[in-house]
XYZ file of C-alpha atoms in Angstrom:
752
model
C 0.000 0.000 0.000
C 2.821 2.375 0.931
C 4.140 2.770 -2.625
C 0.666 3.727 -3.890
C 0.378 6.404 -1.184
C 3.813 7.680 -2.229
C 2.657 7.987 -5.856
C -0.418 9.830 -4.597
C 1.626 12.338 -2.606
C 3.777 12.972 -5.684
C 1.029 13.290 -8.330
C -2.382 13.191 -6.577
C -3.255 9.989 -8.504
C -4.335 6.469 -7.483
C -4.853 3.785 -10.148
C -6.340 0.317 -9.565
C -3.895 -1.128 -12.159
C -0.402 0.363 -11.860
C 0.769 -2.173 -14.424
C -1.740 -1.962 -17.261
C -3.259 -4.864 -19.241
C -1.872 -4.199 -22.721
C -4.691 -5.236 -25.073
C -8.442 -4.744 -25.292
C -9.110 -8.426 -24.529
C -6.729 -8.530 -21.543
C -8.233 -5.386 -20.032
C -11.809 -6.674 -20.302
C -10.669 -9.884 -18.548
C -9.386 -7.754 -15.663
C -12.957 -6.759 -14.594
C -11.936 -3.525 -12.809
C -11.455 -0.965 -15.608
C -8.157 0.765 -16.382
C -8.869 3.966 -14.475
C -7.494 6.646 -12.167
C -8.763 8.695 -9.233
C -7.149 12.113 -9.670
C -7.326 15.159 -7.371
C -6.590 18.059 -9.755
C -5.558 20.707 -7.214
C -4.637 18.618 -4.171
C -1.816 20.384 -2.255
C 1.370 18.354 -2.914
C 4.395 18.641 -0.612
C 7.041 19.454 -3.235
C 5.236 20.986 -6.186
C 7.024 23.764 -8.065
C 5.315 26.884 -9.456
C 6.937 28.159 -12.662
C 6.485 31.856 -13.563
C 6.231 31.297 -17.343
C 4.009 29.667 -19.961
C 4.261 25.945 -20.752
C 5.842 24.643 -23.947
C 3.310 22.635 -25.993
C 3.674 20.031 -28.723
C 2.618 21.555 -32.019
C 0.531 18.521 -33.080
C -1.250 17.179 -29.983
C -0.877 20.254 -27.693
C 0.487 18.174 -24.810
C 2.908 19.970 -22.497
C 6.685 19.349 -22.342
C 7.346 16.792 -19.560
C 10.090 14.549 -18.110
C 9.159 11.665 -20.473
C 9.947 13.678 -23.635
C 13.095 12.586 -25.518
C 15.426 15.591 -25.814
C 18.190 16.161 -28.339
C 20.281 18.873 -26.668
C 22.585 19.430 -29.645
C 19.785 20.024 -32.162
C 17.535 21.705 -29.506
C 14.641 19.369 -30.368
C 12.202 17.438 -28.132
C 10.082 14.459 -29.178
C 6.564 14.279 -27.720
C 5.900 10.915 -25.981
C 2.209 11.058 -27.009
C 2.357 11.633 -30.781
C 6.141 11.337 -31.490
C 6.155 14.814 -33.121
C 9.592 16.501 -33.260
C 9.373 20.023 -31.767
C 12.018 22.782 -31.781
C 12.786 24.575 -28.528
C 12.157 28.354 -28.700
C 15.133 30.767 -28.359
C 14.655 31.274 -24.603
C 15.603 27.587 -24.100
C 18.902 28.059 -25.965
C 21.114 27.444 -22.914
C 19.642 24.042 -21.953
C 21.938 21.026 -21.689
C 22.256 17.763 -19.780
C 23.376 19.619 -16.634
C 21.202 22.677 -17.186
C 17.631 21.359 -17.433
C 14.492 23.495 -17.201
C 12.332 22.469 -14.213
C 9.687 20.759 -16.370
C 12.276 18.162 -17.508
C 13.451 17.174 -13.993
C 12.667 13.430 -13.737
C 10.786 13.731 -10.394
C 8.775 16.831 -11.425
C 5.989 14.754 -12.994
C 3.485 17.255 -11.558
C 4.204 20.949 -11.964
C 2.281 24.238 -12.001
C 2.603 27.212 -14.326
C 1.388 30.637 -13.271
C -0.385 32.192 -16.246
C -0.327 35.825 -15.055
C 3.311 36.433 -14.368
C 4.573 37.034 -17.887
C 4.966 40.776 -17.251
C 6.286 40.274 -13.753
C 3.532 41.912 -11.677
C 0.753 40.087 -9.867
C -2.732 40.618 -11.283
C -5.450 42.592 -9.506
C -7.407 40.087 -7.444
C -10.857 39.508 -8.977
C -13.684 39.713 -6.458
C -15.359 36.541 -5.232
C -19.131 36.681 -5.717
C -21.580 35.099 -3.257
C -25.316 35.214 -3.944
C -27.287 33.974 -0.927
C -30.667 32.399 -1.767
C -32.682 31.910 1.420
C -35.868 29.929 2.022
C -38.327 31.920 4.172
C -40.967 29.146 4.631
C -39.360 28.107 7.925
C -40.746 27.869 11.444
C -39.542 30.653 13.767
C -36.984 28.444 15.547
C -35.329 27.299 12.286
C -35.364 30.879 10.982
C -33.494 31.985 14.112
C -30.807 29.294 13.686
C -30.340 30.167 10.012
C -30.104 33.930 10.627
C -27.428 33.508 13.275
C -25.353 31.160 11.060
C -25.664 33.510 8.070
C -24.582 36.584 9.978
C -21.513 34.662 11.242
C -20.799 33.492 7.678
C -21.085 37.073 6.395
C -18.400 38.194 8.867
C -16.083 35.416 7.631
C -16.430 36.322 3.924
C -13.193 37.509 2.279
C -12.967 41.317 2.243
C -12.890 41.542 -1.540
C -16.142 39.636 -2.041
C -19.315 40.895 -3.706
C -22.555 39.894 -1.977
C -26.147 39.557 -3.208
C -29.320 38.376 -1.482
C -32.519 36.679 -2.662
C -35.247 35.365 -0.338
C -38.145 33.189 -1.448
C -41.336 31.502 -0.291
C -44.554 31.916 -2.248
C -42.828 34.799 -4.101
C -39.197 35.507 -4.959
C -37.701 38.696 -3.477
C -34.509 40.100 -5.021
C -33.077 42.588 -2.517
C -31.500 45.777 -3.801
C -28.738 46.021 -1.177
C -27.267 49.080 -2.932
C -30.280 51.190 -1.961
C -29.452 51.701 1.701
C -31.989 54.428 2.580
C -34.945 52.036 2.833
C -35.236 48.281 2.153
C -36.077 47.854 -1.538
C -36.943 44.572 -3.260
C -38.087 43.342 -6.674
C -40.795 40.692 -6.370
C -41.484 37.844 -8.845
C -44.257 35.257 -8.892
C -43.111 31.820 -7.847
C -45.222 29.847 -10.313
C -44.047 31.632 -13.450
C -40.766 30.998 -15.287
C -38.980 34.190 -16.207
C -36.312 34.662 -18.883
C -33.073 36.620 -18.438
C -34.387 39.383 -20.759
C -37.632 39.759 -18.776
C -35.631 39.816 -15.554
C -33.414 42.691 -16.760
C -36.487 44.556 -17.997
C -38.404 44.146 -14.707
C -35.428 45.079 -12.572
C -35.064 48.351 -14.522
C -31.512 47.719 -15.695
C -32.273 49.920 -18.736
C -34.217 52.693 -17.039
C -31.463 55.265 -17.622
C -30.116 54.122 -20.988
C -31.597 52.147 -23.855
C -31.112 48.383 -24.025
C -28.062 47.521 -26.181
C -28.406 45.001 -29.022
C -27.065 41.422 -28.765
C -26.262 39.331 -25.698
C -26.101 41.177 -22.402
C -23.261 39.899 -20.263
C -21.728 41.981 -17.525
C -20.068 45.372 -17.499
C -18.176 44.623 -20.728
C -21.339 43.964 -22.724
C -24.021 46.511 -22.180
C -24.554 46.807 -18.406
C -23.274 49.795 -16.468
C -21.260 49.088 -13.321
C -23.799 51.207 -11.404
C -26.716 48.985 -12.320
C -24.763 45.833 -11.329
C -23.774 47.322 -7.979
C -27.422 47.732 -7.006
C -27.616 43.957 -6.465
C -24.002 42.808 -5.982
C -22.040 44.968 -3.546
C -18.630 44.762 -1.905
C -18.932 43.220 1.557
C -17.943 46.446 3.341
C -20.598 48.519 1.535
C -23.561 46.243 2.190
C -22.905 44.911 5.679
C -25.589 47.143 7.230
C -28.171 46.499 4.493
C -27.532 42.712 4.515
C -27.838 42.418 8.284
C -30.987 44.567 8.456
C -32.718 42.438 5.790
C -31.694 39.321 7.755
C -32.915 40.756 11.073
C -36.284 41.714 9.645
C -36.736 38.528 7.633
C -40.052 37.011 8.705
C -41.630 33.647 8.024
C -43.372 33.703 4.619
C -46.562 35.737 5.295
C -48.895 33.716 3.047
C -51.215 31.542 5.116
C -50.877 27.762 4.887
C -54.051 25.645 5.438
C -53.519 22.861 7.977
C -53.895 20.109 5.371
C -51.335 21.670 3.019
C -47.611 22.237 2.648
C -46.140 25.738 2.401
C -45.878 27.208 -1.110
C -42.133 27.086 -1.768
C -40.826 28.097 -5.213
C -37.221 26.857 -4.939
C -36.672 26.365 -8.677
C -37.939 29.836 -9.655
C -35.632 31.462 -7.066
C -32.586 29.508 -8.311
C -33.438 30.301 -11.921
C -33.652 34.047 -11.132
C -30.357 33.823 -9.196
C -28.653 32.150 -12.187
C -29.999 34.741 -14.660
C -28.988 37.659 -12.407
C -25.413 36.359 -12.140
C -25.369 35.556 -15.869
C -26.266 39.155 -16.685
C -24.002 40.826 -14.107
C -20.851 38.721 -13.675
C -20.555 36.030 -16.393
C -17.359 33.980 -16.437
C -16.434 34.869 -12.844
C -16.313 32.112 -10.241
C -19.566 33.268 -8.609
C -21.381 30.965 -6.182
C -25.115 30.680 -5.563
C -25.481 29.477 -1.969
C -28.984 28.027 -1.522
C -30.350 27.429 1.990
C -33.462 25.269 1.741
C -35.649 24.093 4.621
C -38.367 22.007 3.001
C -39.795 20.472 -0.173
C -40.324 22.569 -3.289
C -44.070 22.729 -4.100
C -44.275 25.476 -6.738
C -42.696 26.129 -10.146
C -41.000 23.799 -12.629
C -38.813 22.139 -10.008
C -41.629 21.178 -7.605
C -41.105 17.693 -6.123
C -44.518 17.214 -4.489
C -47.992 18.790 -4.548
C -49.182 21.044 -1.734
C -51.593 18.412 -0.407
C -50.185 16.793 2.728
C -52.185 13.685 1.882
C -49.732 13.052 -0.966
C -46.400 11.700 0.365
C -43.018 12.821 -1.007
C -41.564 10.375 -3.568
C -39.651 7.348 -2.222
C -37.215 4.976 -3.949
C -40.124 2.627 -4.586
C -42.037 5.400 -6.405
C -39.000 6.187 -8.557
C -38.503 2.495 -9.414
C -42.152 2.063 -10.368
C -42.127 5.409 -12.225
C -44.990 6.668 -10.079
C -43.415 9.994 -9.045
C -45.233 12.312 -11.472
C -43.148 15.458 -10.865
C -39.687 13.838 -10.726
C -38.761 13.810 -14.430
C -40.042 17.340 -15.019
C -37.967 18.668 -12.099
C -34.814 16.801 -13.185
C -35.247 18.166 -16.711
C -35.602 21.701 -15.324
C -32.418 21.393 -13.211
C -30.558 19.864 -16.158
C -31.380 23.037 -18.104
C -30.289 25.172 -15.136
C -27.020 23.222 -14.882
C -26.265 23.919 -18.569
C -26.909 27.631 -18.008
C -24.680 27.734 -14.904
C -21.866 25.766 -16.593
C -22.032 28.101 -19.609
C -21.793 31.112 -17.257
C -19.046 29.477 -15.172
C -21.040 29.671 -11.918
C -21.401 27.256 -8.998
C -24.506 26.103 -7.089
C -23.940 25.159 -3.420
C -26.795 23.460 -1.595
C -27.546 23.462 2.142
C -30.614 21.301 2.727
C -31.714 21.303 6.349
C -35.068 19.711 7.141
C -36.550 16.564 8.627
C -38.412 16.127 5.344
C -36.871 15.734 1.886
C -36.237 19.012 0.051
C -35.416 17.760 -3.461
C -31.671 17.015 -3.342
C -32.258 14.090 -5.734
C -33.603 16.482 -8.392
C -31.029 19.229 -7.688
C -28.102 16.775 -7.755
C -27.352 17.291 -11.451
C -27.009 21.087 -11.093
C -24.837 20.887 -7.961
C -22.620 18.106 -9.328
C -22.035 19.530 -12.804
C -21.049 22.927 -11.430
C -18.752 21.432 -8.773
C -20.864 22.805 -5.912
C -20.734 21.815 -2.247
C -23.633 20.012 -0.602
C -24.589 19.679 3.071
C -27.593 17.700 4.316
C -28.723 18.026 7.951
C -31.878 17.696 10.029
C -32.018 21.334 11.079
C -30.266 24.671 10.615
C -29.403 24.397 14.316
C -27.532 21.092 13.859
C -23.709 21.158 14.206
C -23.454 19.346 10.822
C -24.830 22.493 9.140
C -23.371 25.190 11.421
C -19.828 23.821 11.487
C -19.810 22.951 7.761
C -20.882 26.493 6.800
C -18.140 27.918 9.005
C -15.582 25.569 7.433
C -16.296 26.936 3.934
C -15.108 30.431 4.824
C -12.518 29.743 7.502
C -8.903 30.473 6.616
C -5.991 28.521 8.072
C -4.804 24.912 8.018
C -8.105 23.293 7.144
C -9.490 25.752 4.593
C -11.163 24.102 1.602
C -9.123 26.066 -0.953
C -12.170 26.987 -3.062
C -11.024 27.641 -6.635
C -12.998 28.346 -9.773
C -13.197 28.562 -13.571
C -11.456 25.235 -14.099
C -10.953 23.394 -17.379
C -9.659 19.827 -17.234
C -8.099 18.058 -20.226
C -6.603 14.612 -20.790
C -4.009 13.451 -23.324
C -3.031 9.781 -23.593
C -0.975 7.416 -25.737
C -2.687 6.405 -28.953
C -3.482 2.853 -27.770
C -5.615 4.135 -24.917
C -8.825 6.213 -25.075
C -10.783 8.144 -22.453
C -14.145 6.489 -21.892
C -15.527 9.063 -19.463
C -15.366 10.753 -16.077
C -17.462 10.161 -12.959
C -17.229 13.239 -10.765
C -18.094 16.918 -10.291
C -17.552 18.355 -13.776
C -19.397 18.941 -17.057
C -18.367 17.875 -20.534
C -17.290 20.675 -22.854
C -18.846 18.669 -25.727
C -15.461 18.810 -27.467
C -15.506 16.045 -30.112
C -14.869 12.714 -28.401
C -14.761 14.267 -24.976
C -11.291 14.882 -23.577
C -12.091 18.289 -22.006
C -14.385 19.118 -19.105
C -15.405 22.292 -17.325
C -15.051 22.512 -13.535
C -16.843 25.708 -12.476
C -15.978 25.058 -8.835
C -13.199 22.869 -7.432
C -11.287 22.617 -4.177
C -8.360 20.809 -2.566
C -10.422 17.647 -2.022
C -12.165 17.422 -5.422
C -11.331 14.062 -7.030
C -12.352 12.803 -10.455
C -12.642 9.157 -11.483
C -11.254 8.839 -15.027
C -12.127 5.643 -16.896
C -9.998 4.543 -19.862
C -10.330 1.957 -22.561
C -7.385 0.033 -23.990
C -7.968 -0.045 -27.756
C -4.941 -2.065 -28.877
C -6.337 -5.252 -30.448
C -3.663 -7.877 -31.006
C -1.091 -9.212 -28.588
C 2.163 -7.692 -29.852
C 5.367 -9.570 -30.647
C 7.837 -9.948 -27.842
C 10.386 -7.918 -29.831
C 8.210 -4.798 -29.986
C 7.178 -5.150 -26.366
C 10.726 -4.810 -25.123
C 11.230 -1.444 -26.873
C 8.287 0.708 -25.789
C 5.996 -0.940 -23.287
C 4.825 2.303 -21.650
C 1.460 4.037 -21.774
C 1.556 7.796 -21.100
C -1.182 9.952 -19.570
C -1.235 13.727 -19.152
C -3.802 15.633 -17.079
C -4.043 19.417 -17.564
C -6.006 21.555 -15.094
C -6.337 25.239 -15.949
C -7.977 27.058 -13.017
C -8.238 30.217 -10.982
C -6.344 29.628 -7.751
C -7.963 30.939 -4.566
C -5.276 33.669 -4.473
C -6.872 35.008 -7.680
C -4.016 33.832 -9.925
C -4.706 31.822 -13.108
C -2.706 28.588 -13.004
C -2.143 25.480 -15.073
C -1.293 22.237 -13.284
C 0.233 19.497 -15.435
C 0.542 15.885 -14.255
C 2.260 13.430 -16.618
C 2.288 9.717 -15.786
C 3.919 6.727 -17.346
C 2.705 3.169 -16.646
C 4.159 -0.083 -17.977
C 1.834 -2.411 -19.884
C 2.009 -6.189 -20.099
C 0.282 -8.736 -22.325
C 0.336 -12.418 -23.095
C 1.130 -15.415 -20.887
C 2.889 -14.710 -17.605
C 1.439 -11.191 -17.295
C -0.847 -12.109 -14.376
C 1.940 -11.862 -11.761
C 2.849 -8.374 -13.002
C -0.768 -7.202 -12.979
C -1.295 -8.459 -9.413
C 1.921 -6.785 -8.235
C 0.588 -3.405 -9.411
C -2.998 -3.829 -8.105
C -4.190 -1.126 -5.670
C -7.208 -2.702 -3.969
C -8.370 0.489 -2.230
C -8.459 2.430 -5.508
C -10.186 -0.526 -7.191
C -12.921 -0.618 -4.522
C -13.561 3.127 -4.954
C -13.765 2.842 -8.761
C -16.251 -0.052 -8.383
C -18.324 2.019 -5.913
C -18.502 5.009 -8.268
C -19.340 2.729 -11.188
C -22.111 0.858 -9.377
C -23.666 4.146 -8.135
C -23.549 5.561 -11.672
C -25.144 2.447 -13.165
C -27.892 2.415 -10.522
C -28.820 5.959 -11.542
C -28.581 5.602 -15.306
C -29.527 2.009 -16.203
C -33.104 0.785 -15.886
C -33.585 -2.655 -14.267
C -29.930 -2.709 -13.133
C -29.222 -5.267 -10.378
C -26.241 -3.895 -8.389
C -25.708 -6.931 -6.120
C -25.600 -9.330 -9.079
C -23.236 -7.036 -11.001
C -20.814 -6.708 -8.047
C -20.930 -10.448 -7.281
C -20.245 -11.413 -10.905
C -17.326 -8.964 -11.059
C -15.824 -10.287 -7.817
C -16.179 -13.978 -8.798
C -14.639 -13.253 -12.198
C -11.714 -11.366 -10.628
C -11.063 -14.112 -8.046
C -11.200 -16.941 -10.587
C -8.759 -15.054 -12.831
C -6.232 -13.918 -10.200
C -6.696 -16.424 -7.335
C -4.481 -19.492 -6.735
C -6.510 -22.721 -6.563
C -6.981 -26.231 -7.911
C -10.102 -26.571 -10.023
C -13.230 -27.655 -8.090
C -11.408 -27.483 -4.727
C -12.658 -24.506 -2.641
C -10.336 -25.293 0.286
C -7.277 -24.783 -1.951
C -8.323 -21.194 -2.842
C -6.058 -18.302 -1.815
C -5.488 -14.706 -2.920
C -2.245 -12.758 -3.068
C -1.898 -10.113 -0.291
C -2.369 -7.498 -3.055
C -5.946 -8.739 -3.547
C -6.804 -10.222 -0.179
C -8.836 -7.294 1.239
C -10.752 -6.678 -2.007
C -13.518 -9.267 -1.257
C -14.042 -7.597 2.129
C -14.423 -4.188 0.438
C -16.991 -5.674 -1.945
C -18.872 -7.324 0.961
C -19.135 -3.950 2.716
C -19.964 -2.104 -0.524
C -22.913 -4.498 -1.080
C -24.209 -3.591 2.399
C -23.415 0.144 2.132
C -25.860 3.030 1.680
C -24.691 3.350 -1.948
C -26.225 -0.006 -2.900
C -28.829 -0.692 -0.180
C -31.210 2.208 -0.678
C -34.065 0.487 1.209
C -33.624 2.461 4.432
C -32.851 5.876 2.907
C -34.844 8.536 1.105
C -33.897 9.454 -2.498
C -32.470 12.721 -1.096
C -30.130 10.900 1.294
C -29.006 8.468 -1.406
C -28.306 11.354 -3.812
C -26.332 13.129 -1.056
C -24.187 10.082 -0.224
C -23.413 9.525 -3.905
C -22.514 13.171 -4.508
C -19.960 13.041 -1.705
C -18.599 9.658 -2.874
C -18.172 11.100 -6.378
C -16.012 14.015 -5.229
C -13.821 12.571 -2.459
C -10.344 11.029 -2.635
C -9.550 7.330 -2.195
C -8.783 7.399 1.541
C -12.078 9.126 2.398
C -14.137 7.019 -0.012
C -12.754 3.785 1.479
C -14.061 4.886 4.898
C -17.532 5.433 3.357
C -17.446 1.913 1.881
C -15.831 0.144 4.822
C -15.946 2.145 8.078
C -12.980 2.082 10.450
C -13.363 0.899 14.044
C -10.989 1.827 16.885
C -11.150 0.203 20.316
C -10.244 1.968 23.600
C -9.812 0.019 26.862
C -7.824 -0.016 30.102
C -5.706 -2.945 28.849
C -4.254 -1.269 25.759
C -3.990 2.029 23.934
C -6.264 2.866 21.015
C -6.044 0.026 18.467
C -7.891 -0.891 15.268
C -10.674 -3.425 15.840
C -12.397 -5.774 13.405
C -15.590 -4.362 11.926
C -17.469 -7.208 13.549
C -20.082 -7.660 16.284
C -17.447 -9.718 18.145
C -15.522 -6.460 18.794
C -18.220 -5.278 21.217
C -17.282 -5.833 24.876
C -18.743 -4.484 28.108
C -15.443 -2.912 29.213
C -14.543 -1.262 25.900
C -15.278 2.006 24.135
C -15.523 1.745 20.337
C -15.122 4.638 17.901
C -16.749 4.001 14.525
C -15.951 6.322 11.615
C -18.297 5.781 8.666
C -17.413 9.200 7.155
C -20.917 10.740 7.402
C -21.379 9.653 11.019
C -18.958 9.099 13.885
C -20.169 6.885 16.721
C -18.655 6.690 20.202
C -20.070 3.483 21.699
C -19.699 2.773 25.431
C -19.797 -0.903 26.481
C -22.362 -1.794 29.193
C -19.885 -1.662 32.132
C -18.287 1.596 30.957
C -21.771 3.142 30.625
C -22.704 2.089 34.206
C -19.496 3.596 35.611
C -20.087 6.804 33.644
C -23.668 7.108 34.937
C -22.366 6.561 38.480
C -20.045 9.537 37.926
C -16.764 7.694 38.618
C -14.943 9.877 36.066
C -15.524 12.895 38.308
C -13.715 11.305 41.275
C -9.994 12.059 41.628
C -9.053 8.405 42.365
C -10.582 7.345 38.997
C -8.638 9.727 36.802
C -7.625 6.871 34.475
C -11.324 6.333 33.734
C -11.794 10.037 32.948
C -8.869 9.803 30.480
C -10.396 6.680 28.912
C -13.721 8.512 28.361
C -11.963 11.545 26.882
C -9.618 9.659 24.501
C -12.252 8.721 21.861
C -13.656 12.288 22.002
C -10.214 13.721 21.218
C -9.701 11.218 18.407
C -13.142 12.045 16.948
C -12.475 15.806 17.192
C -9.192 15.473 15.311
C -10.995 13.668 12.459
C -13.984 16.052 12.420
C -11.663 19.066 12.268
C -10.405 18.220 8.786
C -13.520 16.778 7.170
C -16.154 18.424 4.992
C -19.128 18.175 5.318
C -18.653 17.906 9.086
C -19.808 14.417 10.178
C -22.601 13.828 12.672
C -21.329 12.731 16.097
C -23.408 10.118 17.957
C -22.517 9.123 21.528
C -24.392 6.020 22.685
C -24.380 3.079 25.080
C -24.569 -0.657 24.514
C -28.247 -1.776 24.339
C -29.319 1.900 23.960
C -31.581 2.990 21.090
C -28.796 4.810 19.220
C -26.516 1.763 19.277
C -28.185 0.983 15.927
C -25.750 3.429 14.253
C -22.891 1.062 15.134
C -24.713 -2.285 14.798
C -25.875 -1.511 11.253
C -22.262 -1.322 10.062
C -20.834 -4.413 11.805
C -20.347 -7.837 10.244
C -23.184 -10.004 11.695
C -20.999 -12.935 12.793
C -23.354 -13.486 15.773
C -27.076 -13.107 14.998
C -30.281 -13.940 16.866
C -30.270 -17.478 15.442
C -26.599 -18.397 15.933
C -25.334 -20.475 18.862
C -24.941 -17.628 21.301
C -23.106 -14.355 21.771
C -19.736 -13.883 23.386
C -19.918 -12.977 27.094
C -20.368 -9.192 27.343
C -20.869 -9.079 23.591
C -23.923 -8.519 21.460
C -25.991 -10.085 18.718
C -27.416 -8.465 15.594
C -31.040 -9.070 14.664
C -30.610 -9.660 10.945
C -30.957 -12.285 8.261
C -28.004 -10.830 6.298
C -25.180 -13.270 5.606
C -21.960 -12.795 7.537
C -18.608 -12.217 5.854
C -17.518 -15.811 6.583
C -20.539 -17.229 4.707
C -20.009 -14.720 1.875
C -16.341 -15.754 1.507
C -17.284 -19.419 1.608
C -19.703 -18.987 -1.318
C -17.166 -16.855 -3.208
C -14.511 -19.593 -2.953
C -16.933 -22.257 -4.120
C -17.954 -20.219 -7.195
C -14.466 -18.962 -8.075
C -12.914 -22.435 -8.409
C -15.606 -23.821 -10.746
């Protein structure tokens, strides 16, 4: 594992196959696709920033890199992707074997170029734009929580940011923060779609001067800076106006009959927000931050009717196609996502309600624009409050929000890009090798899936000369310092084919990366393929992989064994089958959409914890140590800390809970017990501190009602119908198979 982590800290890349199957047939036999999980702007310990423009190949436009063949005498470099011979420009005249430019250093496989520094001065920092869109159909208590969080967030905004404010309920209110004398708002009906042109007309953008011809886009094209600054103001100029609107914000005044839901026009408000930003600040990395506290019931994106007698759609309704509003809403948000991607803007979603609010429908717009998403039960919940604070906090754990990204891939001619699963949108550029990333941050990770297109198994003679595949990832983005940068990562991976290649493939297999690629693939297929059976698909893949790479004698299950490189993979698949990504039975469509959105944007280490939670045991007998994710790990005199990424559970064994209730930890002679109680809290805090969204913390006791958070994740090796639990242990009331039974079946099927 260590060498894969080393590659990740050098290039921000993890690949399931670090030795690549060399032909189309071989790669389809390998089950897990040739793929990579890449974090485009992950902070790397020794990355170099070059203050000049990159040198590109004149045929394929790939950037000069350490794998290029250089002829120092003739001042020529040969591109490893298309073998084009390129001349160095005059400013490279002094290069030689001992005087290399940084981009040719062998260990500088990832490097950044600063695009602004050609003239030598740093550029003026463009303002960050935040447009707050706030749901006003909230009960008083929720409204209070939200107001206090928003006023804290406003104080944390960077000083150079522009701020706008829209509130909505039955109607949409666009607040003119630039008119400080009295509160002034433009009001739109929630049930009526409004175009960008109508919006500009209604909001009297052309009251003082006639409307210019053609497309209206920002101060460059037809809008005066004065008219823009009525709605988007620098933070310092609108602090008073923003806070007074917040203070006076009341619950939506339109009466709601007792048998009905509130009239909430979420989609109309978001559409107006997108059009306003599109007219005023196109191409900037502006963010729409939507705070939603209930289901949308009005406008094109409504998810449910106002009648309380009609329940909100469930997974069953979606499967049976009996959710009448679902497809219309998804289609609406798909259109909105195209508009936002075209404008270069981001949609962030904060959904805080006990009910569903429509995350499943909004998913496409948030994901394609690279937005952040937080789902909590209430605006007063730490999951929401701490996550919102994390977005704006500076320091060690800042998110590093960047914008206006474009991501491109070049690869050797025998390999093609099949697609990307992750927070980006295709630029529709021929056979897609370029994507737009309106918003990206330090954690953003893309799953790139490749296809080996080489047909025949090559002769041994050719194989010995050039058995390398090359990949180059280019990320052009606006760094959070305001600078435009280009990050270039170039990778080389050996390929093997023919008899005897299995050992090499196994030696380069990264089982964590493979599990994450399978999880993203199965989630994607569940969303896009009708009648898809995820359990069957995962089981077939696992059996196929084990029968190809396992060691066994035919028809003899007891002889089956897997190399250490593959040995944990079946366990990952067992936990993936039981995870919230595949088992949607107990979750709402909103929760499932939320879990998948986070899975699709996180790096390998974090995604592995979502698939297979980690368990740490604390006791008097030993320090903190990893425990098996099994019901047998529960003991009366132990504290367990479960990290399943979205939730952290501190679980006190029965004896520990009795001592705690008796207050022993407050007595000076039992200081060791006080330390034991505090240790898992400290461990949990250190994990929570660097995670976004902030996980929910559950503290519970053995046999208590909240113990279900832990029991649901454990391997059921002792159930209600097995011989009996361990003393002090527990049983799980389930008919699910345990890992031992699962492995037993796998071995039987793999050796057939």
